[in-house]
Amino acid sequence: MKVIQAADYDDMSRKAANLISAQIIMKPRCVLGLATGSTPVGVYRQLTEWYRKGDLDFSEVTTFNLDEYRGLERSHPQSYYYFMKEHLFSKVNIVAGRTNIPDGMAQNPEFACKDYNDRIERAGGIDLQLLGIGHNGHIGFNEPGTAFEAMTHLVELTESTLQANRRFFSSEEEMPRQAYTMGIKNIMLAKKIIILASGRDKAAILKEAMEGSISPKVQASILQLHNDATVVADREALSLWKP
Ligand code: GLP
């Protein structure tokens, strides 16, 4: 596990964006695994800025997002489709047909999950996967206890995740209770992984995930076994873990 220490959120964002840029420059036709949540927003902002300056070209890049709420239309402001469009896809020259996000409105969940796995495989697998980390150690929406062998699947969100993400919805009823997520196996098959963490509230889980025992109870702990995983975290997130 490599660790890149950043001073603060902006520094973390810039350092992670640097690694993603290097991937795109070295292999323009690469496959990126992307994440949502508040943590990667700064990374997308930085990538957009470099694109505007003419330093980055997304025209041959393919992307697969980690997850999506079940039951939200793409036009819903809290759907991850909307998030990606707003923070990255509408701002750079990525080809819409090369962006992939699980379909929250799929009629047949089982087929939708299998199809997502097949699409990742057909694209040649993920070159670089960007991850955030939930307070309970989840990555994507892989909640504690999920088998590490899982591929893309439909999950029941835990109370802790519902509470953490509740702030984005106007009412309790509006918030979906299920989501589609890539499984840990999809994530572990990525050639490179970047784990982002910012802020004091991520310090305890970051320490537990990165040096605690490897167990499905803390889904991110499996990342200790990946042979090219890099944590990019700011001082506050690293305040309890001294790698
Ligand atoms: C959500 C997403 C995760 C994300 C996590 C942390 O549940 N499904 O992919 O990593 O939240 O979010 P944040 O970055 O806002 O703390």
Short mmCIF file of C-alpha atoms and ligand atoms in Angstrom, two decimals:
data_model
loop_
_atom_site.label_atom_id
_atom_site.label_comp_id
_atom_site.label_asym_id
_atom_site.label_seq_id
_atom_site.Cartn_x
_atom_site.Cartn_y
_atom_site.Cartn_z
CA MET A 1 0.00 0.00 0.00
CA LYS A 2 1.48 3.34 -1.04
CA VAL A 3 0.45 6.47 0.82
CA ILE A 4 0.59 10.00 -0.52
CA GLN A 5 0.17 12.56 2.23
CA ALA A 6 -1.55 15.79 1.33
CA ALA A 7 -1.79 18.97 3.35
CA ASP A 8 -5.50 19.54 2.88
CA TYR A 9 -8.49 18.76 0.64
CA ASP A 10 -7.26 20.80 -2.33
CA ASP A 11 -3.82 19.27 -2.14
CA MET A 12 -5.33 15.77 -1.94
CA SER A 13 -7.49 16.55 -4.98
CA ARG A 14 -4.54 17.85 -6.99
CA LYS A 15 -2.30 14.90 -6.10
CA ALA A 16 -4.96 12.34 -7.01
CA ALA A 17 -5.82 14.22 -10.23
CA ASN A 18 -2.13 14.06 -11.10
CA LEU A 19 -2.17 10.26 -10.91
CA ILE A 20 -5.31 10.11 -13.06
CA SER A 21 -3.80 12.50 -15.62
CA ALA A 22 -0.68 10.37 -15.79
CA GLN A 23 -2.88 7.35 -16.54
CA ILE A 24 -4.71 9.19 -19.34
CA ILE A 25 -1.51 10.56 -20.84
CA MET A 26 0.29 7.21 -20.74
CA LYS A 27 -2.72 5.33 -22.13
CA PRO A 28 -5.24 7.63 -23.86
CA ARG A 29 -7.60 4.71 -24.47
CA CYS A 30 -7.77 3.79 -20.79
CA VAL A 31 -10.66 2.60 -18.66
CA LEU A 32 -11.28 4.60 -15.51
CA GLY A 33 -13.41 3.45 -12.60
CA LEU A 34 -15.04 6.50 -11.05
CA ALA A 35 -16.56 7.32 -7.69
CA THR A 36 -19.12 9.79 -6.37
CA GLY A 37 -19.59 11.34 -2.93
CA SER A 38 -18.22 14.63 -1.70
CA THR A 39 -14.58 13.49 -1.58
CA PRO A 40 -13.82 13.21 -5.35
CA VAL A 41 -15.49 16.51 -6.30
CA GLY A 42 -12.17 18.37 -6.07
CA VAL A 43 -10.44 15.77 -8.22
CA TYR A 44 -13.02 16.24 -10.97
CA ARG A 45 -12.68 20.02 -10.64
CA GLN A 46 -8.91 19.76 -11.09
CA LEU A 47 -9.19 17.40 -14.07
CA THR A 48 -11.69 19.79 -15.68
CA GLU A 49 -9.27 22.68 -15.19
CA TRP A 50 -6.42 20.81 -16.84
CA TYR A 51 -8.73 19.80 -19.69
CA ARG A 52 -9.67 23.48 -20.22
CA LYS A 53 -6.01 24.41 -20.34
CA GLY A 54 -5.51 21.85 -23.09
CA ASP A 55 -3.41 19.50 -20.99
CA LEU A 56 -5.83 16.56 -20.95
CA ASP A 57 -7.84 14.77 -23.60
CA PHE A 58 -10.71 12.46 -22.60
CA SER A 59 -11.79 11.62 -26.15
CA GLU A 60 -10.70 7.99 -25.98
CA VAL A 61 -11.32 7.38 -22.29
CA THR A 62 -13.97 4.89 -21.14
CA THR A 63 -15.45 5.14 -17.64
CA PHE A 64 -17.38 2.86 -15.30
CA ASN A 65 -18.91 4.31 -12.18
CA LEU A 66 -18.98 2.30 -9.01
CA ASP A 67 -22.60 2.64 -8.08
CA GLU A 68 -26.06 4.17 -8.48
CA TYR A 69 -29.19 4.43 -6.36
CA ARG A 70 -31.99 2.14 -7.38
CA GLY A 71 -35.17 3.94 -8.38
CA LEU A 72 -33.74 7.35 -9.22
CA GLU A 73 -34.20 8.67 -12.73
CA ARG A 74 -31.06 10.00 -14.41
CA SER A 75 -32.57 13.48 -14.19
CA HIS A 76 -32.85 13.29 -10.38
CA PRO A 77 -30.29 15.71 -8.89
CA GLN A 78 -29.14 13.08 -6.39
CA SER A 79 -28.65 10.33 -8.96
CA TYR A 80 -25.02 9.51 -9.54
CA TYR A 81 -25.67 9.91 -13.28
CA TYR A 82 -26.58 13.55 -12.62
CA PHE A 83 -23.58 13.96 -10.31
CA MET A 84 -21.12 12.71 -12.92
CA LYS A 85 -22.66 14.87 -15.61
CA GLU A 86 -22.48 17.93 -13.43
CA HIS A 87 -18.97 17.40 -12.05
CA LEU A 88 -17.15 15.92 -15.02
CA PHE A 89 -18.88 14.53 -18.09
CA SER A 90 -20.50 17.77 -19.29
CA LYS A 91 -17.24 19.65 -18.76
CA VAL A 92 -14.72 17.57 -20.68
CA ASN A 93 -14.59 15.97 -24.13
CA ILE A 94 -15.55 12.49 -22.99
CA VAL A 95 -17.78 10.56 -25.43
CA ALA A 96 -21.18 9.94 -23.79
CA GLY A 97 -21.33 6.40 -25.19
CA ARG A 98 -18.11 5.53 -23.37
CA THR A 99 -19.42 6.51 -19.94
CA ASN A 100 -21.09 3.75 -17.94
CA ILE A 101 -23.12 4.02 -14.75
CA PRO A 102 -25.40 1.27 -13.39
CA ASP A 103 -28.98 1.95 -14.53
CA GLY A 104 -30.97 2.86 -11.43
CA MET A 105 -34.23 2.30 -13.31
CA ALA A 106 -33.39 -1.14 -14.72
CA GLN A 107 -36.43 -3.41 -15.00
CA ASN A 108 -34.46 -6.56 -14.40
CA PRO A 109 -31.81 -6.09 -11.68
CA GLU A 110 -30.19 -9.45 -12.22
CA PHE A 111 -29.71 -8.84 -15.92
CA ALA A 112 -28.55 -5.27 -15.31
CA CYS A 113 -25.82 -6.47 -12.91
CA LYS A 114 -24.60 -9.20 -15.23
CA ASP A 115 -24.63 -6.78 -18.15
CA TYR A 116 -22.52 -4.28 -16.18
CA ASN A 117 -19.92 -6.95 -15.37
CA ASP A 118 -19.89 -8.01 -19.04
CA ARG A 119 -19.40 -4.44 -20.21
CA ILE A 120 -16.41 -3.97 -17.89
CA GLU A 121 -14.91 -7.19 -19.19
CA ARG A 122 -15.52 -6.26 -22.83
CA ALA A 123 -13.78 -2.92 -22.23
CA GLY A 124 -10.71 -4.88 -21.12
CA GLY A 125 -11.09 -4.31 -17.37
CA ILE A 126 -10.44 -1.20 -15.33
CA ASP A 127 -7.00 0.40 -15.55
CA LEU A 128 -7.45 2.80 -12.65
CA GLN A 129 -10.20 2.78 -10.04
CA LEU A 130 -10.87 5.85 -7.92
CA LEU A 131 -12.45 5.20 -4.52
CA GLY A 132 -13.79 7.11 -1.56
CA ILE A 133 -14.45 5.42 1.76
CA GLY A 134 -17.65 5.42 3.80
CA HIS A 135 -17.66 5.85 7.58
CA ASN A 136 -18.38 2.15 8.01
CA GLY A 137 -15.56 1.22 5.63
CA HIS A 138 -17.76 0.68 2.61
CA ILE A 139 -16.39 1.20 -0.87
CA GLY A 140 -18.90 1.80 -3.61
CA PHE A 141 -22.00 0.62 -1.76
CA ASN A 142 -20.42 -2.62 -0.56
CA GLU A 143 -21.76 -2.66 2.96
CA PRO A 144 -20.12 -4.46 5.93
CA GLY A 145 -20.48 -8.22 5.73
CA THR A 146 -20.67 -8.49 1.92
CA ALA A 147 -18.64 -11.38 0.48
CA PHE A 148 -15.38 -10.20 -1.07
CA GLU A 149 -16.20 -12.37 -4.11
CA ALA A 150 -19.23 -10.24 -5.02
CA MET A 151 -19.45 -8.75 -8.48
CA THR A 152 -21.97 -6.02 -9.42
CA HIS A 153 -25.07 -6.49 -7.29
CA LEU A 154 -28.12 -4.84 -5.76
CA VAL A 155 -27.72 -3.89 -2.10
CA GLU A 156 -29.94 -2.87 0.79
CA LEU A 157 -28.32 0.25 2.22
CA THR A 158 -27.44 0.08 5.91
CA GLU A 159 -28.78 2.52 8.46
CA SER A 160 -25.35 4.18 8.76
CA THR A 161 -25.16 4.82 5.01
CA LEU A 162 -28.75 6.05 4.90
CA GLN A 163 -27.95 8.49 7.67
CA ALA A 164 -24.69 9.65 6.06
CA ASN A 165 -26.34 10.35 2.72
CA ARG A 166 -29.67 11.55 4.09
CA ARG A 167 -28.45 15.19 4.00
CA PHE A 168 -28.61 15.16 0.18
CA PHE A 169 -32.34 14.39 0.05
CA SER A 170 -35.23 16.66 0.91
CA SER A 171 -37.11 13.99 2.84
CA GLU A 172 -36.59 10.53 4.33
CA GLU A 173 -39.16 9.04 1.93
CA GLU A 174 -37.34 10.37 -1.11
CA MET A 175 -34.15 8.54 -0.24
CA PRO A 176 -33.68 5.21 -2.00
CA ARG A 177 -33.06 2.23 0.28
CA GLN A 178 -31.35 0.15 -2.37
CA ALA A 179 -28.47 0.71 -4.75
CA TYR A 180 -26.48 -1.02 -7.44
CA THR A 181 -22.79 -1.34 -6.82
CA MET A 182 -19.77 -2.94 -8.39
CA GLY A 183 -18.63 -5.72 -6.07
CA ILE A 184 -15.32 -5.96 -4.28
CA LYS A 185 -14.14 -8.42 -6.89
CA ASN A 186 -14.73 -5.90 -9.71
CA ILE A 187 -12.75 -3.35 -7.71
CA MET A 188 -9.90 -5.71 -6.84
CA LEU A 189 -9.56 -6.66 -10.51
CA ALA A 190 -8.65 -3.04 -11.37
CA LYS A 191 -4.98 -2.70 -12.27
CA LYS A 192 -4.47 0.38 -10.09
CA ILE A 193 -6.54 1.77 -7.24
CA ILE A 194 -6.57 5.23 -5.66
CA ILE A 195 -8.28 5.59 -2.28
CA LEU A 196 -9.19 9.15 -1.34
CA ALA A 197 -9.79 10.30 2.22
CA SER A 198 -10.21 13.79 3.58
CA GLY A 199 -11.12 15.18 6.97
CA ARG A 200 -10.97 14.14 10.59
CA ASP A 201 -14.21 12.17 10.37
CA LYS A 202 -12.47 9.65 8.07
CA ALA A 203 -9.38 9.22 10.28
CA ALA A 204 -10.64 6.30 12.40
CA ILE A 205 -12.02 4.25 9.52
CA LEU A 206 -8.97 4.91 7.36
CA LYS A 207 -6.69 3.56 10.10
CA GLU A 208 -8.91 0.55 10.71
CA ALA A 209 -9.22 -0.28 7.01
CA MET A 210 -5.54 0.14 6.20
CA GLU A 211 -3.89 -1.53 9.17
CA GLY A 212 -6.64 -3.49 10.90
CA SER A 213 -7.45 -7.12 10.16
CA ILE A 214 -8.74 -7.93 6.71
CA SER A 215 -12.40 -8.77 7.12
CA PRO A 216 -15.67 -8.31 5.24
CA LYS A 217 -16.80 -6.31 8.27
CA VAL A 218 -14.60 -3.51 6.94
CA GLN A 219 -14.91 -3.83 3.19
CA ALA A 220 -12.04 -1.46 2.41
CA SER A 221 -9.63 -3.66 4.40
CA ILE A 222 -9.30 -5.97 1.38
CA LEU A 223 -7.45 -3.15 -0.39
CA GLN A 224 -4.40 -4.03 1.75
CA LEU A 225 -4.03 -7.04 -0.54
CA HIS A 226 -4.10 -5.14 -3.83
CA ASN A 227 -0.68 -4.89 -5.43
CA ASP A 228 -1.06 -1.35 -6.78
CA ALA A 229 -3.24 0.61 -4.37
CA THR A 230 -2.39 4.16 -3.32
CA VAL A 231 -4.03 6.08 -0.50
CA VAL A 232 -4.14 9.82 -1.17
CA ALA A 233 -5.26 11.45 2.05
CA ASP A 234 -4.99 14.78 3.79
CA ARG A 235 -3.41 15.50 7.16
CA GLU A 236 -6.69 15.27 9.05
CA ALA A 237 -7.67 11.91 7.55
CA LEU A 238 -4.17 10.65 8.38
CA SER A 239 -4.22 12.02 11.93
CA LEU A 240 -4.71 8.59 13.55
CA TRP A 241 -2.81 6.41 11.10
CA LYS A 242 0.94 6.81 10.79
CA PRO A 243 1.95 4.64 7.85
C1 GLP B 1 -21.31 6.99 -0.78
C2 GLP B 1 -20.74 6.36 -2.05
C3 GLP B 1 -19.31 5.93 -1.87
C4 GLP B 1 -18.51 7.02 -1.20
C5 GLP B 1 -19.05 7.26 0.17
C6 GLP B 1 -18.32 8.34 0.94
O1 GLP B 1 -22.00 6.09 0.01
N1 GLP B 1 -21.51 5.26 -2.52
O2 GLP B 1 -18.77 5.59 -3.14
O3 GLP B 1 -17.16 6.68 -1.14
O4 GLP B 1 -20.40 7.67 0.05
O5 GLP B 1 -18.80 9.59 0.58
P1 GLP B 1 -18.12 10.96 0.91
O6 GLP B 1 -16.99 11.10 -0.02
O7 GLP B 1 -19.19 11.98 0.66
O8 GLP B 1 -17.71 10.90 2.34
#
